[in-house]
Tab-separated table of C-alpha atoms and ligand atoms in Angstrom:
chain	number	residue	atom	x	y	z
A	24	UNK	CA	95.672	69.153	164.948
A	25	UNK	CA	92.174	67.629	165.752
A	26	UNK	CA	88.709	68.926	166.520
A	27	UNK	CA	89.461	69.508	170.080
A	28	UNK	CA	92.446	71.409	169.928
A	29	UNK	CA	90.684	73.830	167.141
A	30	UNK	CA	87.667	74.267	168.901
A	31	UNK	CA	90.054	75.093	172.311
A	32	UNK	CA	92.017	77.952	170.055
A	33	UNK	CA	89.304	79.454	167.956
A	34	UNK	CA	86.258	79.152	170.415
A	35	UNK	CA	87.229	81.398	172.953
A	36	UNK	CA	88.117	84.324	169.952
A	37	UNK	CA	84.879	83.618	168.100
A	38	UNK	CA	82.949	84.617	171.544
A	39	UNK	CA	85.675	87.614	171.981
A	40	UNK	CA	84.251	88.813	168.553
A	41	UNK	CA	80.882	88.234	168.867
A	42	UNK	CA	80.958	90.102	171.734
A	43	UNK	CA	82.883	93.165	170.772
A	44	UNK	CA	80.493	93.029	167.660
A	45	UNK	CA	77.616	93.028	169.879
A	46	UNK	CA	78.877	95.993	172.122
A	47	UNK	CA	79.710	97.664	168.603
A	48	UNK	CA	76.771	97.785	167.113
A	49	UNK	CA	74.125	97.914	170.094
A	50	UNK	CA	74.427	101.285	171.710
A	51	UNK	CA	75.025	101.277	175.537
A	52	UNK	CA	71.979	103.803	176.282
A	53	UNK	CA	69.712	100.222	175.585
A	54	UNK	CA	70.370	98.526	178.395
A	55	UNK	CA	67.884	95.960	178.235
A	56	UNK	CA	68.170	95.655	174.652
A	57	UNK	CA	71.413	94.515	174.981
A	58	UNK	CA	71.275	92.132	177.892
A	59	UNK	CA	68.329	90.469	175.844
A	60	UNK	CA	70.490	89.462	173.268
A	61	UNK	CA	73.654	89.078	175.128
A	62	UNK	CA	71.726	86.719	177.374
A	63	UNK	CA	70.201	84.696	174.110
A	64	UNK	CA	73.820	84.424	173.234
A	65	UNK	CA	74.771	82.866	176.890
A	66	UNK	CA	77.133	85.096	177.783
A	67	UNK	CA	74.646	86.831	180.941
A	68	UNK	CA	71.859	85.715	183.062
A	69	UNK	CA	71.335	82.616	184.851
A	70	UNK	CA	72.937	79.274	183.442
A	71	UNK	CA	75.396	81.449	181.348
A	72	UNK	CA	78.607	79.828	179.965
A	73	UNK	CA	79.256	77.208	177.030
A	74	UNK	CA	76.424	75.143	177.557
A	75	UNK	CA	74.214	77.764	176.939
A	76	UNK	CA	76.153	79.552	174.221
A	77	UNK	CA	75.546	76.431	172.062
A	78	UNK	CA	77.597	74.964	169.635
A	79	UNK	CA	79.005	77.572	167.799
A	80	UNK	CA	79.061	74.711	164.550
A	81	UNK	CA	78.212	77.734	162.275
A	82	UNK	CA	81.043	80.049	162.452
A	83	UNK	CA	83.676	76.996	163.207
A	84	UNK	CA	82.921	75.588	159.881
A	85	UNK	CA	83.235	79.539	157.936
A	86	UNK	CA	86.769	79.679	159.555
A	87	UNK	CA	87.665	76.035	158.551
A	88	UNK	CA	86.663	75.783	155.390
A	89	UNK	CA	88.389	78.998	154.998
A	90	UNK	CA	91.474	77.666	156.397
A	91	UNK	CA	91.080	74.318	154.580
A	92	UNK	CA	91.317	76.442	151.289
A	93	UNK	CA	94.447	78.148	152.616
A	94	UNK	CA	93.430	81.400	153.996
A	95	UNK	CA	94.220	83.253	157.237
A	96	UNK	CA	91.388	83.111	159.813
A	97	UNK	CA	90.932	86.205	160.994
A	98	UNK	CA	90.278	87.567	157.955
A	99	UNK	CA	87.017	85.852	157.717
A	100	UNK	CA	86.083	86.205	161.551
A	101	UNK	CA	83.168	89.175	160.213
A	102	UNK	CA	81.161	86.309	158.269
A	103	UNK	CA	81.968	83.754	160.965
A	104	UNK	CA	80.031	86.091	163.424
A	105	UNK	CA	77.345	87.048	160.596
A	106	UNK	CA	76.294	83.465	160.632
A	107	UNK	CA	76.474	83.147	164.204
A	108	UNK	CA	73.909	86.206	164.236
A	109	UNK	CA	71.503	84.917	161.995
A	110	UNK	CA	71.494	81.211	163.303
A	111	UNK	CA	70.877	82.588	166.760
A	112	UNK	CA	68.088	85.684	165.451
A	113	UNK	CA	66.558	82.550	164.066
A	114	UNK	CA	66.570	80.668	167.156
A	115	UNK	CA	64.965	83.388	169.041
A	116	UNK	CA	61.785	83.465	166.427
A	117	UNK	CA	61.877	79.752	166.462
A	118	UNK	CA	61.260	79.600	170.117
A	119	UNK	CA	58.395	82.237	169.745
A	120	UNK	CA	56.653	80.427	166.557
A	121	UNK	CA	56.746	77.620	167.989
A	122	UNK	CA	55.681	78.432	171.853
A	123	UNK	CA	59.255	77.014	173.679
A	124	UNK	CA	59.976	77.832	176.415
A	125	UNK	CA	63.598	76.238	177.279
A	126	UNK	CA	66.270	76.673	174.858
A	127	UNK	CA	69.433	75.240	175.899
A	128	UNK	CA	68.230	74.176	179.508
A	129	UNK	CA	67.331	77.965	179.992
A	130	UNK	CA	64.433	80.085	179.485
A	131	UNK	CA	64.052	81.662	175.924
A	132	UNK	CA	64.003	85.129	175.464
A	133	UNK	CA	60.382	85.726	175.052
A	134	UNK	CA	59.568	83.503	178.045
A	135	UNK	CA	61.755	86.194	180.048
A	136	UNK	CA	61.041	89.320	178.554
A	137	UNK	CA	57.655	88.879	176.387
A	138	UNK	CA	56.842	88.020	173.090
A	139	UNK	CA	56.843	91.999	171.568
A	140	UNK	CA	60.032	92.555	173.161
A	141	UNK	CA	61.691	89.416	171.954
A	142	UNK	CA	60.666	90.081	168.422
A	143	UNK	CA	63.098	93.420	168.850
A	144	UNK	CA	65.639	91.721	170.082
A	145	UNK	CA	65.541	89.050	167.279
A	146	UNK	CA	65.080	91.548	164.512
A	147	UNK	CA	67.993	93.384	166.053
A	148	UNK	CA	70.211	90.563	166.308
A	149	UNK	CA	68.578	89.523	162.528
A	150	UNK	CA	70.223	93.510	161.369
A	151	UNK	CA	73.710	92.365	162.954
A	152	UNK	CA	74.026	89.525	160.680
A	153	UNK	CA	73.986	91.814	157.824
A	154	UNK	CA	75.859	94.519	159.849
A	155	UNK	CA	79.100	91.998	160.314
A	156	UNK	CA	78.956	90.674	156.943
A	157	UNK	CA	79.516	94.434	155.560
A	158	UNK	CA	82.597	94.399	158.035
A	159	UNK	CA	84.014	92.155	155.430
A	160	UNK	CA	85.184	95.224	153.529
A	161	UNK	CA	86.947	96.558	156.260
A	162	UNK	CA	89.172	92.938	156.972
A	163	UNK	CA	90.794	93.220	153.411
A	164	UNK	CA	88.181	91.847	151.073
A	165	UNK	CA	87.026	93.870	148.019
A	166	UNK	CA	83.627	95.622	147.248
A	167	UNK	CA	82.802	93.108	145.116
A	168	UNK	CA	83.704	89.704	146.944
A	169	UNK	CA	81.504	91.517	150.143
A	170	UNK	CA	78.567	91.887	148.126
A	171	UNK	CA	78.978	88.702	146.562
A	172	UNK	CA	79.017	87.178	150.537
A	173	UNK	CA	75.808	89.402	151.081
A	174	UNK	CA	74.029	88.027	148.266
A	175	UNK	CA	74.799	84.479	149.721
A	176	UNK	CA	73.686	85.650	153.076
A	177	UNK	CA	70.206	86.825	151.488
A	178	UNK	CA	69.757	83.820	149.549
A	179	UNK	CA	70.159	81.837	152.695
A	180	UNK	CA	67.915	83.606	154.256
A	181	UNK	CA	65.687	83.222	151.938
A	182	UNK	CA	66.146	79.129	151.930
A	183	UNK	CA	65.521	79.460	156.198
A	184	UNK	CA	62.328	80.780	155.525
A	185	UNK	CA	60.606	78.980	153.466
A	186	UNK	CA	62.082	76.008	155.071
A	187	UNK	CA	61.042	77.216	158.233
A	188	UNK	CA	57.099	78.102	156.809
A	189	UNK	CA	57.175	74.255	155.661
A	190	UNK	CA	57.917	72.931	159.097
A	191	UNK	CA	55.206	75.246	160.449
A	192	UNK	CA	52.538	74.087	157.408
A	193	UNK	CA	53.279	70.379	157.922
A	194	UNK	CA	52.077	70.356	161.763
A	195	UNK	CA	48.406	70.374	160.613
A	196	UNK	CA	49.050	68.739	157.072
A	197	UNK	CA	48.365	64.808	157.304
A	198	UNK	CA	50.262	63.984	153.822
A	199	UNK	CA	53.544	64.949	153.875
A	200	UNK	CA	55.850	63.139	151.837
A	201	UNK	CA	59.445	62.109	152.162
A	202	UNK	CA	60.201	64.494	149.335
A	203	UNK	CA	58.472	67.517	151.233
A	204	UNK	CA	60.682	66.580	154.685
A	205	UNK	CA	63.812	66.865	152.134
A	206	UNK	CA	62.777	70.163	150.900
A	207	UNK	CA	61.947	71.287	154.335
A	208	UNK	CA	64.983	70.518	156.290
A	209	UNK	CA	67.306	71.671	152.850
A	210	UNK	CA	66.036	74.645	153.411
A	211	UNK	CA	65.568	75.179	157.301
A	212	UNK	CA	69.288	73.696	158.381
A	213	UNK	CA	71.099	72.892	155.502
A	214	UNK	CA	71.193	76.139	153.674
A	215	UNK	CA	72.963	77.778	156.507
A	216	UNK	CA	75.512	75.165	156.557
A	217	UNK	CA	76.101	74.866	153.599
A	218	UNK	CA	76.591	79.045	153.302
A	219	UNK	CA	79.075	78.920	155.911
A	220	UNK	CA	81.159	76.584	154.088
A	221	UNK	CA	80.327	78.575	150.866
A	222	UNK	CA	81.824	82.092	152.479
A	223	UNK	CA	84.791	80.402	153.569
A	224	UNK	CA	85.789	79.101	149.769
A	225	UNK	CA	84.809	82.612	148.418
A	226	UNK	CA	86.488	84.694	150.907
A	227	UNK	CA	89.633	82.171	150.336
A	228	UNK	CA	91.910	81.610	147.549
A	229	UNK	CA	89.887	78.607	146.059
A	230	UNK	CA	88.900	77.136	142.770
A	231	UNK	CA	85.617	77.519	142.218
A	232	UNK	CA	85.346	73.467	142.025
A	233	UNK	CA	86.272	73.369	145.263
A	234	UNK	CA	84.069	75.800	146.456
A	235	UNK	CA	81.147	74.194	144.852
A	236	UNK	CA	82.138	70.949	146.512
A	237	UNK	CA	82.779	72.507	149.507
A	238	UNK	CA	79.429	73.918	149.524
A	239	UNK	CA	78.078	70.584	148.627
A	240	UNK	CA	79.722	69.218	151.848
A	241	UNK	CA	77.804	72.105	154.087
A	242	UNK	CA	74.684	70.867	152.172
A	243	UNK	CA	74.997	67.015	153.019
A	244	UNK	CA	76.295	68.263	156.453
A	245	UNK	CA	73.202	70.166	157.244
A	246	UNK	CA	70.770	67.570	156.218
A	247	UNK	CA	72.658	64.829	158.218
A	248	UNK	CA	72.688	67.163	161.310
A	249	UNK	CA	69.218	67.817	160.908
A	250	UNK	CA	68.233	64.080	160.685
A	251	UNK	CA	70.381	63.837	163.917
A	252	UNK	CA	68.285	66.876	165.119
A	253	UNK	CA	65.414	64.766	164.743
A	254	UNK	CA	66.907	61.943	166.446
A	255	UNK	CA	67.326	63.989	169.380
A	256	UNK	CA	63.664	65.440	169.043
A	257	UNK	CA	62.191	62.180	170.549
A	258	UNK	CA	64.872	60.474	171.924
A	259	UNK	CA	67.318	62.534	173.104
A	260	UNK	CA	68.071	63.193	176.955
A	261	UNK	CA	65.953	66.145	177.754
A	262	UNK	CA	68.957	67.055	180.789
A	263	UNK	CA	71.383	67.051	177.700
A	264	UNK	CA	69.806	68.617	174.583
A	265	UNK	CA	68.272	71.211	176.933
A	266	UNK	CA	64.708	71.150	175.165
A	267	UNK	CA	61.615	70.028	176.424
A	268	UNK	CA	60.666	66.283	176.487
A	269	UNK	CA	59.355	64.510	172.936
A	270	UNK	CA	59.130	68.353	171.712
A	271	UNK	CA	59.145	66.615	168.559
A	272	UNK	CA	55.920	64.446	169.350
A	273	UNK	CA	53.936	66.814	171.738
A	274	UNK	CA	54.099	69.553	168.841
A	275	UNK	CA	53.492	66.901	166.147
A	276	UNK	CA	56.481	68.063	164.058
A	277	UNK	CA	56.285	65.653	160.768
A	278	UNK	CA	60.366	65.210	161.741
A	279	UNK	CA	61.864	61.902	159.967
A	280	UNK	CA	61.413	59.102	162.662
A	281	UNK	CA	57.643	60.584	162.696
A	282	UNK	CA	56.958	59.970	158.682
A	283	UNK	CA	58.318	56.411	158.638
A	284	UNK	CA	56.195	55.676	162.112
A	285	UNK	CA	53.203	57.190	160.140
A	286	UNK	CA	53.938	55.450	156.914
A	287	UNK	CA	55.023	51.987	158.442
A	288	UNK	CA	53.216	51.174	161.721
A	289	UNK	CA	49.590	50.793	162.561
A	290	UNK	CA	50.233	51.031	166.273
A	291	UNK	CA	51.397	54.592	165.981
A	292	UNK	CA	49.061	55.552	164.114
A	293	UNK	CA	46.092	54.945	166.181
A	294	UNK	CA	48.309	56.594	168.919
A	295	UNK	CA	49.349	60.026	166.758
A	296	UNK	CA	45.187	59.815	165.947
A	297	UNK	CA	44.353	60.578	169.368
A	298	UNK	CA	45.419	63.410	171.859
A	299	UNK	CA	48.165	63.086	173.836
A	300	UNK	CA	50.481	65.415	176.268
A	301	UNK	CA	53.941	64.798	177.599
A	302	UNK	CA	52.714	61.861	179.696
A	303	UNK	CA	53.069	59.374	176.637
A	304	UNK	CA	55.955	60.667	174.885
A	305	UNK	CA	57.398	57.381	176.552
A	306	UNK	CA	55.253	55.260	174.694
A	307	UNK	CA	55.268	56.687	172.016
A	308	UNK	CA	58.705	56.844	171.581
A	309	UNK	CA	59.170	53.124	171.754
A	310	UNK	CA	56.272	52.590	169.383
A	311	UNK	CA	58.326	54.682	166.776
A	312	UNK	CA	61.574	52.928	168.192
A	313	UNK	CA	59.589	48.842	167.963
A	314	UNK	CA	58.571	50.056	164.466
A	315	UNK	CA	62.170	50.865	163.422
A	316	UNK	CA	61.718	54.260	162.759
A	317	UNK	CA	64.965	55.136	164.931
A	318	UNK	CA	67.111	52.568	163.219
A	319	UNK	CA	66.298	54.408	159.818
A	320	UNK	CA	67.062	57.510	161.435
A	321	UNK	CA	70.451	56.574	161.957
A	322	UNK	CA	70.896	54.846	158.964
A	323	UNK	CA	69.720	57.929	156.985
A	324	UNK	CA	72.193	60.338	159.413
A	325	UNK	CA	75.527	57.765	158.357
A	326	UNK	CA	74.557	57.572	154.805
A	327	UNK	CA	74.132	61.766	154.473
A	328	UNK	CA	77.672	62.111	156.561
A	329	UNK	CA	79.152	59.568	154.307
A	330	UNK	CA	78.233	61.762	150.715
A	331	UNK	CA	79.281	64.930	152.772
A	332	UNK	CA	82.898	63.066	153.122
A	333	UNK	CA	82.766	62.279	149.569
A	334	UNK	CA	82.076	66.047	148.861
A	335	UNK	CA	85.015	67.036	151.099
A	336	UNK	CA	87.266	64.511	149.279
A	337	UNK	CA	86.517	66.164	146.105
A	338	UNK	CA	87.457	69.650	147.310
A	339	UNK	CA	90.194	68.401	148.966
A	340	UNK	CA	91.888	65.724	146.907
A	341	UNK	CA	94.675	66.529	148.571
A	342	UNK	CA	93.750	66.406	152.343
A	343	UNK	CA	95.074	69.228	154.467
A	344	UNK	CA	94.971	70.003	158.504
A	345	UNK	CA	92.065	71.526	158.155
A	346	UNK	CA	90.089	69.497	155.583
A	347	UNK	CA	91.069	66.349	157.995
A	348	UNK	CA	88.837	68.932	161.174
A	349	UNK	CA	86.349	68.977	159.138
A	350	UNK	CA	86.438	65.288	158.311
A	351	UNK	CA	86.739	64.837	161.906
A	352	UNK	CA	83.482	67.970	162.553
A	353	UNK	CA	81.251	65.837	160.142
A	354	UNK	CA	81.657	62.086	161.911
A	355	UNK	CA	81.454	63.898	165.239
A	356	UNK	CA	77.972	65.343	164.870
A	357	UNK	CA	76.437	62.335	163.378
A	358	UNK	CA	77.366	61.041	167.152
A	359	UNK	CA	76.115	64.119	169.384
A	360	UNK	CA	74.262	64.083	171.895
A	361	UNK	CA	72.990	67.718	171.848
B	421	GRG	C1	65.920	84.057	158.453
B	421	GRG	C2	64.186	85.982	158.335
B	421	GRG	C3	64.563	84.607	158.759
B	421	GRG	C4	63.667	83.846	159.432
B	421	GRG	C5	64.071	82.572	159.941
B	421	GRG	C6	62.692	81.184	162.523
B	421	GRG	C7	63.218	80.803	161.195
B	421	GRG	C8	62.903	81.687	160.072
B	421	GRG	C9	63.953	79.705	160.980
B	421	GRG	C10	64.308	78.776	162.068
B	421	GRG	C11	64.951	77.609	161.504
B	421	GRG	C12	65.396	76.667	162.557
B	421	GRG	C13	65.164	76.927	163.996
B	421	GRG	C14	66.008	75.575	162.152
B	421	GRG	C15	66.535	74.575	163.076
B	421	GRG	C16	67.989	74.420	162.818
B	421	GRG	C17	68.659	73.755	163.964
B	421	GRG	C18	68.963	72.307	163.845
B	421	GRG	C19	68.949	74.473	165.043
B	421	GRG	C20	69.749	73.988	166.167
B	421	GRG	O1	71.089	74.212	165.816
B	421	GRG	P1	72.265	73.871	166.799
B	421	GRG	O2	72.066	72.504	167.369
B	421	GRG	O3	72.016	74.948	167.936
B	421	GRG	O4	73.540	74.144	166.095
B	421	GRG	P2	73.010	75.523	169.028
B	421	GRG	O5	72.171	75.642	170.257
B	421	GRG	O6	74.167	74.569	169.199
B	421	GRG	O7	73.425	76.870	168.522
């Protein structure tokens, strides 16, 4: 088995689940309610399909760490589609907090329906993460194991939003230091990837060594994807990552190329000193890029995938089918493109 062939057999019932959850929980008398969040999710409106479903990296890696700790999928499919509804309500107050209009190549929700109406829909789609993670109970886990999973689910939340009011601060903060980024991104990305990974050793029949490893993995995981994130921020291909161009630079996001061009080249400085609009992202880019500030990027984004396969190795001493996807899910992200 390989990443391909998982992704091909789980995808398709990870959307059938989302879906059903969404028609669940959402009553049909709310029309508009529900195509709001149905069409955040990619599954209506114009552009709908995978592309503009995203990823789905949250609630692959509940079901394989789950797997990888030798338990049956489905049973975890109600905190697969928890995470999948928080990463996405966070999205959709992302977009608004931070004034984006595209979100995977396609409008976001409030630049369709309005701001007040797409703070519903996220808050809704915020209550279905905690709705599906109570469903837990009802797929053969105990009280106790789906309170333990909301706990983690709190605490996460938690993380993503103070991480997220960091990110916010350090746009008009001049001095923010390499530790700061670290605490940021821990807490904006890598919590939630690190609680997927978590739920699927706790809803499994691990040791808890190997769930804290495995957690440790998610951790290392989400702070190398975020690095990549940041990567893409300036110079990924606009057509590809479906956000706008240098969104990174144009809303002076303190991301990791952006420290090191601050804290190593003079050039860039005098550049990020003065205003500037869409027009330069060009040069600016290649002032970071002449400085080196991409080649650390990447070397930062190896180095973090490298200790989260050392954390994977140590819950999984033994490699199985599932711990070599994972393997396989960490290397390929360090490479996307999106
Ligand atoms: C949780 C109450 C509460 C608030 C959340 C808005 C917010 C506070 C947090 C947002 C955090 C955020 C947007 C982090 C960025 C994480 C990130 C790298 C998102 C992109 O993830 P991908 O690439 O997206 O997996 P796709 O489109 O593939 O789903």
């Amino acid at each position: 088995m390989n990443l391909k062939n998982y992704m091909a057999d789980r995808l398709p019932v990870i959307e059938e689940n989302l879906q059903s959850a969404l028609s669940q929980i959402v009553p049909a008398d709310y029309p508009e309610l529900r195509e709001m969040l149905a069409y955040h999710m990619g599954w209506v409106g114009e552009g709908a399909g995978p592309r503009a479903q995203g990823k789905r990296i949250r609630p692959l890696l509940v079901l394989l760490s789950a797997e990888a700790c030798g338990d049956e999928w489905r049973r975890v499919l109600p905190a697969a589609a928890s995470v999948s509804f928080l990463h996405n309500f966070s999205l959709i107050h992302d977009d608004i907090e931070d004034n984006s209009d595209t979100r995977r190549g396609r409008p976001t929700v409030w630049a369709k329906w309005g701001m007040p109406q797409a703070l519903n829909s996220g808050d809704l789609m915020f209550s279905m993460a905690y709705a599906c993670m109570m469903r837990l109970q009802e797929n053969g886990h105990s009280a106790d194991t789906t309170l333990q999973a909301l706990r983690l689910l709190q605490h996460t939340i938690q993380e993503l939003v103070q991480g997220q009011y960091l990110d916010m601060a350090f746009e008009t903060r001049q001095d923010v230091s390499g530790q700061a980024y670290w605490q940021m991104i821990n807490g904006k990305t890598a919590a939630l990837l690190s609680c997927c990974c978590a739920l699927g050793g706790l809803l499994s029949p691990a040791e808890d060594a190997c769930r804290t490893s495995l957690a440790q993995y998610g951790r290392a995981l989400g702070l190398a994807f975020q690095v990549v994130d940041d990567w893409l921020g300036i110079w990924g291909d606009p057509a590809v990552t479906g956000k706008a161009v240098g969104i990174d630079l144009t809303s002076r996001k303190k991301t990791i190329p952006i420290l090191y061009g601050l804290e190593n080249s003079a050039e860039f400085n005098r550049a990020w000193a003065e205003e500037f609009t869409e027009a330069d992202v060009p040069r600016l880019a290649q002032l970071l890029k002449d400085a080196g500030a991409q080649h650390h990027t990447e070397t930062l984004a190896e180095d973090l995938t490298r200790q989260a396969l050392d954390s994977l190795a140590l819950a999984f001493p033994q490699p199985n089918q599932h711990s070599e996807v994972l393997r396989e899910l960490a290397l390929t992200l360090t490479r996307r493109d999106r």
